[in-house]
Amino acid sequence: MAAAATLRGTGSYVPEQVITNRDLERIVDTSDEWIVSHTGMRERRIAGPEQATSDLATVAAQRALADADLTPADIDFVICTTITPDMAFPATACIVQANLGIKAPAFDLTNGCTGFIYGLTVADSFVRAGAYRNVLVISADCLTRITNWTDRSTCVLFGDAAGAAVVSPCEAGYGVLAHELGSLGELGDLLLIPAGGSRVRLTPRLLEQNMETMSMNGPELYKVAVRMVPELAERVVVQAGLQMSDVDLVVMHQANQRIMDAAARRLDLPNGRVYSIIEKYGNSSASTVPLALDLAYHEGRIKSGDHVLLLGFGAGFTLGGAVIRWTK
Ligand code: ACO
């Protein structure tokens, strides 16, 4: 049994090609002003035609391994959280595992934008139980492959990215102090892909209607997130034995700047306490949390001993939070 588990290393990757709001103005009836004022987004990244989710995931994982000062031979388990696997099967985690030459079990976890918090929770449990020592958790998505480019209410929001972390044993009192996961399946129709699964087979007619792309009730999701995420945040901070004022940085799923601002207000957090990268990268599903965490750490926004609160929400409807006492 390990006393505790922490993020020993983090890494991330974003594709080179940028789509700006001006680019989107040429595709749908929208404006830079509308997108910035309603979402806070100015740019997002798009994977190249030859890149699949596993390619983004592999680079992020290599960077997390280097940051952790570990090699593929040190990894005992691979978890990949994605809603855009390279293909229905095999699991994208197995593809990444093969790419990196890791000899360890691997599986995918599908939980939309909450994927990283779910993956981290599984990894933390594996490590603390002593079942596996170094667990690689990767969140990667090419959301632009499941975007309806004729729907202005969704296509301006999404981008492609990957983030990864190696979860390993650490001394007691550090690392993951608490986590909470939630799932409200009754709200599943707020965000889904209508066809292409075992319920509705994809036909040429449904393809013409873009039924293989994301369909979202944005305003309702907004209301649910603004209410439920701060409530969960308060619970998980108490579970960690802390008060909200002890939290040095909040790294939250980057769905909309207005959701982050509303959560900050509800939690009475001062300006800048909720880290945001939404302006440059948009919403890349579960990747937003590990990408933001990696960027925040390498910018010097997180130091050893800091308390970091991770928050996620997304398709399912699922939500999750974790408190980490950073040690590196
Ligand atoms: N450009 C210009 N106008 C637009 C655009 C656009 N891109 N999109 C919508 N509009 C229009 C609508 O047509 C509507 O016009 P109308 O009043 O004439 O009918 C008006 O703007 C307002 O539309 P709303 O949908 O009510 O806009 P809202 O202010 O709610 O913002 C948004 C929409 C940004 C999607 C917001 O609801 C949101 O961020 N919701 C949460 C999304 C989210 O959290 N997703 C999470 C998970 S994502 C994942 O898991 C992959």
mmCIF file of C-alpha atoms and ligand atoms in Angstrom:
data_model
loop_
_atom_site.group_PDB
_atom_site.id
_atom_site.type_symbol
_atom_site.label_atom_id
_atom_site.label_comp_id
_atom_site.label_asym_id
_atom_site.label_seq_id
_atom_site.Cartn_x
_atom_site.Cartn_y
_atom_site.Cartn_z
ATOM 1 C CA MET A 1 0.000 0.000 0.000
ATOM 2 C CA ALA A 2 1.287 3.474 -0.865
ATOM 3 C CA ALA A 3 0.653 6.281 1.618
ATOM 4 C CA ALA A 4 -0.531 8.624 -1.109
ATOM 5 C CA ALA A 5 -0.365 9.217 -4.863
ATOM 6 C CA THR A 6 0.606 12.313 -6.759
ATOM 7 C CA LEU A 7 1.120 13.647 -10.273
ATOM 8 C CA ARG A 8 4.822 12.901 -10.615
ATOM 9 C CA GLY A 9 4.967 14.387 -14.112
ATOM 10 C CA THR A 10 2.683 16.161 -16.567
ATOM 11 C CA GLY A 11 2.809 16.752 -20.313
ATOM 12 C CA SER A 12 0.607 18.105 -23.067
ATOM 13 C CA TYR A 13 0.374 18.578 -26.800
ATOM 14 C CA VAL A 14 -1.687 20.797 -29.096
ATOM 15 C CA PRO A 15 -1.664 20.530 -32.894
ATOM 16 C CA GLU A 16 0.025 23.365 -34.775
ATOM 17 C CA GLN A 17 -2.892 24.593 -36.873
ATOM 18 C CA VAL A 18 -4.865 27.445 -35.301
ATOM 19 C CA ILE A 19 -8.490 28.343 -36.107
ATOM 20 C CA THR A 20 -9.306 31.914 -35.141
ATOM 21 C CA ASN A 21 -12.721 33.473 -34.657
ATOM 22 C CA ARG A 22 -12.129 35.307 -37.949
ATOM 23 C CA ASP A 23 -11.673 31.919 -39.676
ATOM 24 C CA LEU A 24 -15.015 30.801 -38.204
ATOM 25 C CA GLU A 25 -16.710 33.959 -39.507
ATOM 26 C CA ARG A 26 -15.981 32.588 -42.979
ATOM 27 C CA ILE A 27 -17.624 29.219 -42.199
ATOM 28 C CA VAL A 28 -20.824 30.114 -40.279
ATOM 29 C CA ASP A 29 -22.896 33.202 -39.476
ATOM 30 C CA THR A 30 -20.985 34.322 -36.384
ATOM 31 C CA SER A 31 -18.653 37.099 -35.251
ATOM 32 C CA ASP A 32 -15.479 37.480 -33.242
ATOM 33 C CA GLU A 33 -17.422 39.792 -30.925
ATOM 34 C CA TRP A 34 -20.183 37.183 -30.248
ATOM 35 C CA ILE A 35 -17.731 34.362 -29.619
ATOM 36 C CA VAL A 36 -15.490 36.387 -27.290
ATOM 37 C CA SER A 37 -18.386 37.879 -25.316
ATOM 38 C CA HIS A 38 -20.293 34.557 -24.972
ATOM 39 C CA THR A 39 -17.358 32.167 -24.448
ATOM 40 C CA GLY A 40 -14.041 33.998 -23.928
ATOM 41 C CA MET A 41 -12.536 32.039 -26.852
ATOM 42 C CA ARG A 42 -10.363 33.611 -29.564
ATOM 43 C CA GLU A 43 -8.571 30.594 -31.043
ATOM 44 C CA ARG A 44 -8.534 26.818 -30.907
ATOM 45 C CA ARG A 45 -6.311 24.108 -32.446
ATOM 46 C CA ILE A 46 -7.225 21.559 -35.108
ATOM 47 C CA ALA A 47 -5.475 18.248 -35.739
ATOM 48 C CA GLY A 48 -3.844 17.795 -39.145
ATOM 49 C CA PRO A 49 -5.528 15.418 -41.617
ATOM 50 C CA GLU A 50 -3.006 12.691 -40.836
ATOM 51 C CA GLN A 51 -3.316 13.056 -37.045
ATOM 52 C CA ALA A 52 -5.638 10.913 -34.927
ATOM 53 C CA THR A 53 -6.355 11.091 -31.195
ATOM 54 C CA SER A 54 -3.645 8.507 -30.390
ATOM 55 C CA ASP A 55 -1.024 10.688 -32.129
ATOM 56 C CA LEU A 56 -1.850 13.658 -29.884
ATOM 57 C CA ALA A 57 -2.024 11.348 -26.853
ATOM 58 C CA THR A 58 1.353 9.751 -27.610
ATOM 59 C CA VAL A 59 3.218 13.083 -27.646
ATOM 60 C CA ALA A 60 1.519 14.287 -24.441
ATOM 61 C CA ALA A 61 2.381 10.959 -22.770
ATOM 62 C CA GLN A 62 6.045 11.150 -23.888
ATOM 63 C CA ARG A 63 6.268 14.634 -22.383
ATOM 64 C CA ALA A 64 4.676 13.486 -19.101
ATOM 65 C CA LEU A 65 7.166 10.598 -18.908
ATOM 66 C CA ALA A 66 10.095 12.966 -19.498
ATOM 67 C CA ASP A 67 8.728 15.379 -16.870
ATOM 68 C CA ALA A 68 8.397 12.479 -14.405
ATOM 69 C CA ASP A 69 11.940 11.352 -15.267
ATOM 70 C CA LEU A 70 10.610 7.889 -16.116
ATOM 71 C CA THR A 71 10.851 5.627 -19.160
ATOM 72 C CA PRO A 72 8.125 3.513 -20.819
ATOM 73 C CA ALA A 73 9.510 0.497 -18.934
ATOM 74 C CA ASP A 74 8.493 2.150 -15.634
ATOM 75 C CA ILE A 75 4.794 2.414 -16.546
ATOM 76 C CA ASP A 76 2.516 -0.261 -15.036
ATOM 77 C CA PHE A 77 -0.873 0.831 -16.414
ATOM 78 C CA VAL A 78 -2.207 3.110 -19.162
ATOM 79 C CA ILE A 79 -5.588 4.852 -19.019
ATOM 80 C CA CYS A 80 -6.733 6.983 -21.948
ATOM 81 C CA THR A 81 -9.839 9.092 -21.549
ATOM 82 C CA THR A 82 -11.385 10.074 -24.861
ATOM 83 C CA ILE A 83 -14.702 10.456 -26.658
ATOM 84 C CA THR A 84 -12.973 10.462 -30.056
ATOM 85 C CA PRO A 85 -11.036 7.173 -30.113
ATOM 86 C CA ASP A 86 -9.027 6.438 -33.267
ATOM 87 C CA MET A 87 -11.709 3.793 -34.005
ATOM 88 C CA ALA A 88 -14.459 1.984 -32.074
ATOM 89 C CA PHE A 89 -11.851 -0.584 -31.077
ATOM 90 C CA PRO A 90 -9.092 -1.349 -30.209
ATOM 91 C CA ALA A 91 -8.866 1.074 -27.299
ATOM 92 C CA THR A 92 -6.817 4.199 -27.991
ATOM 93 C CA ALA A 93 -4.899 3.433 -24.763
ATOM 94 C CA CYS A 94 -3.666 0.194 -26.395
ATOM 95 C CA ILE A 95 -2.527 2.114 -29.493
ATOM 96 C CA VAL A 96 -0.583 4.603 -27.346
ATOM 97 C CA GLN A 97 0.837 1.759 -25.287
ATOM 98 C CA ALA A 98 2.155 0.121 -28.475
ATOM 99 C CA ASN A 99 3.476 3.453 -29.827
ATOM 100 C CA LEU A 100 5.515 3.968 -26.655
ATOM 101 C CA GLY A 101 6.586 0.347 -26.204
ATOM 102 C CA ILE A 102 4.957 0.138 -22.773
ATOM 103 C CA LYS A 103 4.434 -3.415 -21.490
ATOM 104 C CA ALA A 104 1.399 -2.940 -19.261
ATOM 105 C CA PRO A 105 -2.404 -3.256 -19.238
ATOM 106 C CA ALA A 106 -4.323 -0.418 -20.895
ATOM 107 C CA PHE A 107 -7.934 0.676 -21.261
ATOM 108 C CA ASP A 108 -10.055 3.594 -22.422
ATOM 109 C CA LEU A 109 -12.430 5.504 -20.220
ATOM 110 C CA THR A 110 -15.263 7.406 -21.878
ATOM 111 C CA ASN A 111 -16.664 10.175 -19.782
ATOM 112 C CA GLY A 112 -16.616 13.306 -21.874
ATOM 113 C CA CYS A 113 -15.067 16.379 -20.353
ATOM 114 C CA THR A 114 -14.883 14.798 -16.865
ATOM 115 C CA GLY A 115 -12.601 12.047 -18.197
ATOM 116 C CA PHE A 116 -9.358 13.258 -16.640
ATOM 117 C CA ILE A 117 -10.826 13.504 -13.123
ATOM 118 C CA TYR A 118 -12.291 9.992 -13.508
ATOM 119 C CA GLY A 119 -8.945 8.678 -14.820
ATOM 120 C CA LEU A 120 -7.022 10.366 -12.023
ATOM 121 C CA THR A 121 -9.395 8.863 -9.432
ATOM 122 C CA VAL A 122 -8.877 5.343 -10.834
ATOM 123 C CA ALA A 123 -5.093 5.877 -10.970
ATOM 124 C CA ASP A 124 -4.988 7.236 -7.414
ATOM 125 C CA SER A 125 -6.954 4.190 -6.178
ATOM 126 C CA PHE A 126 -4.677 1.754 -8.061
ATOM 127 C CA VAL A 127 -1.518 3.371 -6.673
ATOM 128 C CA ARG A 128 -2.727 3.736 -3.081
ATOM 129 C CA ALA A 129 -3.961 0.127 -3.076
ATOM 130 C CA GLY A 130 -0.497 -0.977 -4.163
ATOM 131 C CA ALA A 131 -1.905 -2.658 -7.287
ATOM 132 C CA TYR A 132 0.179 -0.571 -9.732
ATOM 133 C CA ARG A 133 3.033 1.843 -9.116
ATOM 134 C CA ASN A 134 3.209 4.286 -12.044
ATOM 135 C CA VAL A 135 -0.084 4.852 -13.857
ATOM 136 C CA LEU A 136 -0.118 6.931 -17.040
ATOM 137 C CA VAL A 137 -3.380 8.881 -17.409
ATOM 138 C CA ILE A 138 -3.916 10.564 -20.765
ATOM 139 C CA SER A 139 -6.857 12.663 -21.903
ATOM 140 C CA ALA A 140 -6.928 13.274 -25.638
ATOM 141 C CA ASP A 141 -9.583 14.343 -28.096
ATOM 142 C CA CYS A 142 -10.012 15.457 -31.668
ATOM 143 C CA LEU A 143 -13.381 17.118 -31.095
ATOM 144 C CA THR A 144 -13.148 18.855 -34.475
ATOM 145 C CA ARG A 145 -13.741 15.396 -36.044
ATOM 146 C CA ILE A 146 -17.188 15.179 -34.414
ATOM 147 C CA THR A 147 -18.127 18.837 -34.863
ATOM 148 C CA ASN A 148 -21.058 19.933 -37.005
ATOM 149 C CA TRP A 149 -19.441 22.718 -39.054
ATOM 150 C CA THR A 150 -22.878 24.033 -40.120
ATOM 151 C CA ASP A 151 -24.073 24.586 -36.516
ATOM 152 C CA ARG A 152 -22.827 27.946 -35.255
ATOM 153 C CA SER A 153 -24.010 27.243 -31.702
ATOM 154 C CA THR A 154 -21.458 24.433 -31.284
ATOM 155 C CA CYS A 155 -18.734 24.624 -33.956
ATOM 156 C CA VAL A 156 -17.165 27.765 -32.490
ATOM 157 C CA LEU A 157 -16.521 26.046 -29.154
ATOM 158 C CA PHE A 158 -14.351 23.030 -29.821
ATOM 159 C CA GLY A 159 -10.671 22.277 -30.421
ATOM 160 C CA ASP A 160 -8.197 19.390 -30.345
ATOM 161 C CA ALA A 161 -5.579 18.706 -27.643
ATOM 162 C CA ALA A 162 -4.055 16.141 -25.301
ATOM 163 C CA GLY A 163 -2.813 16.238 -21.725
ATOM 164 C CA ALA A 164 -1.216 13.520 -19.608
ATOM 165 C CA ALA A 165 0.056 12.787 -16.121
ATOM 166 C CA VAL A 166 2.026 10.009 -14.464
ATOM 167 C CA VAL A 167 0.421 9.144 -11.122
ATOM 168 C CA SER A 168 2.920 7.626 -8.658
ATOM 169 C CA PRO A 169 3.380 7.052 -4.899
ATOM 170 C CA CYS A 170 4.350 10.010 -2.710
ATOM 171 C CA GLU A 171 4.783 10.810 0.961
ATOM 172 C CA ALA A 172 1.681 11.036 3.178
ATOM 173 C CA GLY A 173 -0.014 14.430 3.311
ATOM 174 C CA TYR A 174 0.831 15.253 -0.307
ATOM 175 C CA GLY A 175 -0.672 14.341 -3.665
ATOM 176 C CA VAL A 176 -4.374 13.615 -4.154
ATOM 177 C CA LEU A 177 -6.033 14.546 -0.848
ATOM 178 C CA ALA A 178 -9.655 13.997 -1.902
ATOM 179 C CA HIS A 179 -11.861 13.353 -4.899
ATOM 180 C CA GLU A 180 -15.551 13.137 -5.707
ATOM 181 C CA LEU A 181 -17.213 11.828 -8.845
ATOM 182 C CA GLY A 182 -20.818 12.231 -9.954
ATOM 183 C CA SER A 183 -23.015 10.952 -12.751
ATOM 184 C CA LEU A 184 -26.542 12.076 -13.638
ATOM 185 C CA GLY A 185 -27.521 9.787 -16.504
ATOM 186 C CA GLU A 186 -31.000 11.314 -16.578
ATOM 187 C CA LEU A 187 -29.384 14.452 -18.054
ATOM 188 C CA GLY A 188 -27.631 12.457 -20.787
ATOM 189 C CA ASP A 189 -29.531 14.111 -23.618
ATOM 190 C CA LEU A 190 -27.942 17.500 -22.867
ATOM 191 C CA LEU A 191 -24.896 16.481 -24.909
ATOM 192 C CA LEU A 192 -24.696 13.491 -27.220
ATOM 193 C CA ILE A 193 -23.958 12.122 -30.679
ATOM 194 C CA PRO A 194 -27.345 10.882 -31.973
ATOM 195 C CA ALA A 195 -26.197 8.207 -34.441
ATOM 196 C CA GLY A 196 -23.338 5.840 -35.144
ATOM 197 C CA GLY A 197 -23.663 3.640 -32.057
ATOM 198 C CA SER A 198 -25.693 0.459 -31.487
ATOM 199 C CA ARG A 199 -28.959 2.427 -30.967
ATOM 200 C CA VAL A 200 -29.070 4.237 -34.316
ATOM 201 C CA ARG A 201 -26.964 2.888 -37.130
ATOM 202 C CA LEU A 202 -25.368 5.517 -39.352
ATOM 203 C CA THR A 203 -26.941 5.679 -42.820
ATOM 204 C CA PRO A 204 -26.100 7.996 -45.746
ATOM 205 C CA ARG A 205 -29.289 9.975 -44.945
ATOM 206 C CA LEU A 206 -28.297 10.455 -41.288
ATOM 207 C CA LEU A 207 -24.773 11.402 -42.367
ATOM 208 C CA GLU A 208 -26.236 14.136 -44.574
ATOM 209 C CA GLN A 209 -28.075 15.412 -41.477
ATOM 210 C CA ASN A 210 -24.767 15.493 -39.487
ATOM 211 C CA MET A 211 -26.125 12.939 -37.006
ATOM 212 C CA GLU A 212 -22.588 11.635 -36.326
ATOM 213 C CA THR A 213 -21.639 14.979 -34.758
ATOM 214 C CA MET A 214 -22.203 16.516 -31.325
ATOM 215 C CA SER A 215 -25.618 17.831 -30.432
ATOM 216 C CA MET A 216 -25.751 20.060 -27.347
ATOM 217 C CA ASN A 217 -28.327 21.905 -25.260
ATOM 218 C CA GLY A 218 -25.850 24.669 -24.393
ATOM 219 C CA PRO A 219 -28.052 26.949 -22.275
ATOM 220 C CA GLU A 220 -29.295 24.046 -20.095
ATOM 221 C CA LEU A 221 -25.756 22.626 -19.693
ATOM 222 C CA TYR A 222 -24.640 26.080 -18.680
ATOM 223 C CA LYS A 223 -27.258 26.268 -15.908
ATOM 224 C CA VAL A 224 -26.501 22.764 -14.594
ATOM 225 C CA ALA A 225 -22.730 23.398 -14.571
ATOM 226 C CA VAL A 226 -22.966 26.778 -12.834
ATOM 227 C CA ARG A 227 -25.131 25.257 -10.080
ATOM 228 C CA MET A 228 -23.568 21.828 -9.562
ATOM 229 C CA VAL A 229 -19.842 22.392 -10.060
ATOM 230 C CA PRO A 230 -19.413 24.951 -7.222
ATOM 231 C CA GLU A 231 -21.477 22.693 -4.899
ATOM 232 C CA LEU A 232 -19.153 19.768 -5.648
ATOM 233 C CA ALA A 233 -16.105 22.029 -5.254
ATOM 234 C CA GLU A 234 -17.191 22.996 -1.740
ATOM 235 C CA ARG A 235 -17.731 19.347 -0.746
ATOM 236 C CA VAL A 236 -14.404 18.064 -2.077
ATOM 237 C CA VAL A 237 -12.434 20.888 -0.422
ATOM 238 C CA VAL A 238 -14.046 20.068 2.950
ATOM 239 C CA GLN A 239 -13.310 16.371 2.364
ATOM 240 C CA ALA A 240 -9.637 17.343 1.907
ATOM 241 C CA GLY A 241 -9.742 19.013 5.324
ATOM 242 C CA LEU A 242 -9.393 22.499 3.814
ATOM 243 C CA GLN A 243 -11.298 25.722 3.311
ATOM 244 C CA MET A 244 -11.790 27.355 -0.087
ATOM 245 C CA SER A 245 -9.349 30.109 0.958
ATOM 246 C CA ASP A 246 -6.615 27.429 1.247
ATOM 247 C CA VAL A 247 -6.911 26.638 -2.484
ATOM 248 C CA ASP A 248 -4.035 28.265 -4.390
ATOM 249 C CA LEU A 249 -5.275 27.508 -7.910
ATOM 250 C CA VAL A 250 -8.449 26.106 -9.466
ATOM 251 C CA VAL A 251 -7.993 24.227 -12.741
ATOM 252 C CA MET A 252 -11.465 23.738 -14.154
ATOM 253 C CA HIS A 253 -12.826 22.264 -17.369
ATOM 254 C CA GLN A 254 -12.566 25.020 -19.968
ATOM 255 C CA ALA A 255 -16.073 24.986 -21.497
ATOM 256 C CA ASN A 256 -16.902 28.676 -21.275
ATOM 257 C CA GLN A 257 -15.180 31.619 -19.556
ATOM 258 C CA ARG A 258 -18.576 32.708 -18.225
ATOM 259 C CA ILE A 259 -19.006 29.349 -16.424
ATOM 260 C CA MET A 260 -15.558 29.755 -14.847
ATOM 261 C CA ASP A 261 -16.335 33.331 -13.790
ATOM 262 C CA ALA A 262 -19.715 32.312 -12.317
ATOM 263 C CA ALA A 263 -18.070 29.460 -10.370
ATOM 264 C CA ALA A 264 -15.388 31.855 -9.067
ATOM 265 C CA ARG A 265 -18.098 34.274 -7.884
ATOM 266 C CA ARG A 266 -20.109 31.523 -6.169
ATOM 267 C CA LEU A 267 -16.984 30.210 -4.432
ATOM 268 C CA ASP A 268 -15.892 33.741 -3.513
ATOM 269 C CA LEU A 269 -12.513 33.216 -5.202
ATOM 270 C CA PRO A 270 -10.410 36.276 -6.036
ATOM 271 C CA ASN A 271 -9.500 37.237 -9.605
ATOM 272 C CA GLY A 272 -6.917 34.981 -11.167
ATOM 273 C CA ARG A 273 -7.480 32.064 -8.770
ATOM 274 C CA VAL A 274 -9.292 30.146 -11.544
ATOM 275 C CA TYR A 275 -6.704 29.428 -14.218
ATOM 276 C CA SER A 276 -7.900 29.956 -17.776
ATOM 277 C CA ILE A 277 -6.465 28.971 -21.153
ATOM 278 C CA ILE A 278 -9.801 29.114 -22.958
ATOM 279 C CA GLU A 279 -8.839 32.159 -25.031
ATOM 280 C CA LYS A 280 -6.130 30.205 -26.880
ATOM 281 C CA TYR A 281 -7.386 26.629 -26.892
ATOM 282 C CA GLY A 282 -11.213 26.583 -26.581
ATOM 283 C CA ASN A 283 -12.910 23.418 -25.307
ATOM 284 C CA SER A 284 -10.961 20.229 -26.054
ATOM 285 C CA SER A 285 -13.107 18.002 -23.790
ATOM 286 C CA ALA A 286 -11.262 16.116 -21.020
ATOM 287 C CA SER A 287 -7.900 17.390 -22.276
ATOM 288 C CA THR A 288 -8.572 20.898 -20.980
ATOM 289 C CA VAL A 289 -7.822 20.017 -17.337
ATOM 290 C CA PRO A 290 -4.450 18.239 -17.815
ATOM 291 C CA LEU A 291 -3.436 20.719 -20.544
ATOM 292 C CA ALA A 292 -4.178 23.680 -18.253
ATOM 293 C CA LEU A 293 -2.501 21.939 -15.314
ATOM 294 C CA ASP A 294 0.644 21.285 -17.360
ATOM 295 C CA LEU A 295 0.787 24.868 -18.659
ATOM 296 C CA ALA A 296 0.117 26.338 -15.193
ATOM 297 C CA TYR A 297 2.886 24.245 -13.637
ATOM 298 C CA HIS A 298 5.435 25.077 -16.313
ATOM 299 C CA GLU A 299 4.513 28.792 -16.095
ATOM 300 C CA GLY A 300 5.369 28.670 -12.381
ATOM 301 C CA ARG A 301 1.748 29.138 -11.257
ATOM 302 C CA ILE A 302 1.921 25.953 -9.133
ATOM 303 C CA LYS A 303 4.675 25.345 -6.586
ATOM 304 C CA SER A 304 5.414 22.433 -4.275
ATOM 305 C CA GLY A 305 3.009 22.502 -1.318
ATOM 306 C CA ASP A 306 0.278 24.418 -3.205
ATOM 307 C CA HIS A 307 -3.302 23.163 -3.033
ATOM 308 C CA VAL A 308 -4.767 22.727 -6.506
ATOM 309 C CA LEU A 309 -8.476 22.089 -7.040
ATOM 310 C CA LEU A 310 -9.387 20.257 -10.259
ATOM 311 C CA LEU A 311 -13.000 20.440 -11.488
ATOM 312 C CA GLY A 312 -14.629 18.757 -14.471
ATOM 313 C CA PHE A 313 -18.107 18.371 -15.965
ATOM 314 C CA GLY A 314 -19.448 17.140 -19.258
ATOM 315 C CA ALA A 315 -21.348 14.542 -21.236
ATOM 316 C CA GLY A 316 -23.167 11.976 -19.147
ATOM 317 C CA PHE A 317 -23.980 14.318 -17.388
ATOM 318 C CA THR A 318 -20.898 13.682 -15.294
ATOM 319 C CA LEU A 319 -18.932 15.810 -12.916
ATOM 320 C CA GLY A 320 -15.887 15.409 -10.720
ATOM 321 C CA GLY A 321 -13.404 17.201 -8.537
ATOM 322 C CA ALA A 322 -10.075 16.482 -6.876
ATOM 323 C CA VAL A 323 -7.822 18.341 -4.462
ATOM 324 C CA ILE A 324 -4.078 17.881 -4.863
ATOM 325 C CA ARG A 325 -1.306 19.053 -2.576
ATOM 326 C CA TRP A 326 1.351 19.540 -5.203
ATOM 327 C CA THR A 327 4.709 17.871 -4.767
ATOM 328 C CA LYS A 328 7.385 17.722 -7.454
HETATM 329 N N1 ACO B 1 -22.575 33.307 -33.281
HETATM 330 C C1 ACO B 1 -23.575 34.182 -33.262
HETATM 331 N N2 ACO B 1 -24.764 33.914 -32.681
HETATM 332 C C2 ACO B 1 -24.916 32.721 -32.094
HETATM 333 C C3 ACO B 1 -23.895 31.762 -32.070
HETATM 334 C C4 ACO B 1 -22.682 32.089 -32.708
HETATM 335 N N3 ACO B 1 -21.641 31.228 -32.741
HETATM 336 N N4 ACO B 1 -24.346 30.664 -31.413
HETATM 337 C C5 ACO B 1 -25.601 30.936 -31.025
HETATM 338 N N5 ACO B 1 -25.953 32.177 -31.426
HETATM 339 C C6 ACO B 1 -27.199 32.879 -31.229
HETATM 340 C C7 ACO B 1 -28.382 31.928 -31.085
HETATM 341 O O1 ACO B 1 -28.875 31.561 -32.339
HETATM 342 C C8 ACO B 1 -29.343 32.779 -30.293
HETATM 343 O O2 ACO B 1 -29.984 33.670 -31.181
HETATM 344 P P1 ACO B 1 -31.548 33.994 -31.007
HETATM 345 O O3 ACO B 1 -31.674 34.634 -29.650
HETATM 346 O O4 ACO B 1 -31.808 34.918 -32.135
HETATM 347 O O5 ACO B 1 -32.242 32.658 -31.080
HETATM 348 C C9 ACO B 1 -28.431 33.617 -29.402
HETATM 349 O O6 ACO B 1 -27.143 33.586 -30.000
HETATM 350 C C10 ACO B 1 -28.325 33.096 -27.972
HETATM 351 O O7 ACO B 1 -28.085 31.682 -28.049
HETATM 352 P P2 ACO B 1 -27.853 30.806 -26.766
HETATM 353 O O8 ACO B 1 -27.624 29.387 -27.161
HETATM 354 O O9 ACO B 1 -28.941 31.090 -25.753
HETATM 355 O O10 ACO B 1 -26.466 31.428 -26.278
HETATM 356 P P3 ACO B 1 -25.790 31.346 -24.860
HETATM 357 O O11 ACO B 1 -25.625 32.709 -24.342
HETATM 358 O O12 ACO B 1 -26.434 30.314 -23.978
HETATM 359 O O13 ACO B 1 -24.350 30.786 -25.241
HETATM 360 C C11 ACO B 1 -23.108 28.718 -25.276
HETATM 361 C C12 ACO B 1 -24.220 29.541 -25.897
HETATM 362 C C13 ACO B 1 -21.808 29.475 -25.426
HETATM 363 C C14 ACO B 1 -23.022 27.374 -25.962
HETATM 364 C C15 ACO B 1 -23.410 28.522 -23.750
HETATM 365 O O14 ACO B 1 -24.739 28.101 -23.592
HETATM 366 C C16 ACO B 1 -22.492 27.497 -23.116
HETATM 367 O O15 ACO B 1 -21.295 27.695 -23.022
HETATM 368 N N6 ACO B 1 -23.058 26.416 -22.587
HETATM 369 C C17 ACO B 1 -22.281 25.387 -21.917
HETATM 370 C C18 ACO B 1 -21.593 24.486 -22.879
HETATM 371 C C19 ACO B 1 -20.870 23.438 -22.077
HETATM 372 O O16 ACO B 1 -20.688 23.580 -20.879
HETATM 373 N N7 ACO B 1 -20.467 22.354 -22.656
HETATM 374 C C20 ACO B 1 -19.854 21.400 -21.698
HETATM 375 C C21 ACO B 1 -19.485 20.251 -22.044
HETATM 376 S S1 ACO B 1 -18.757 20.174 -23.653
HETATM 377 C C22 ACO B 1 -18.224 18.578 -23.793
HETATM 378 O O17 ACO B 1 -18.440 17.751 -22.924
HETATM 379 C C23 ACO B 1 -17.558 18.175 -25.087
#
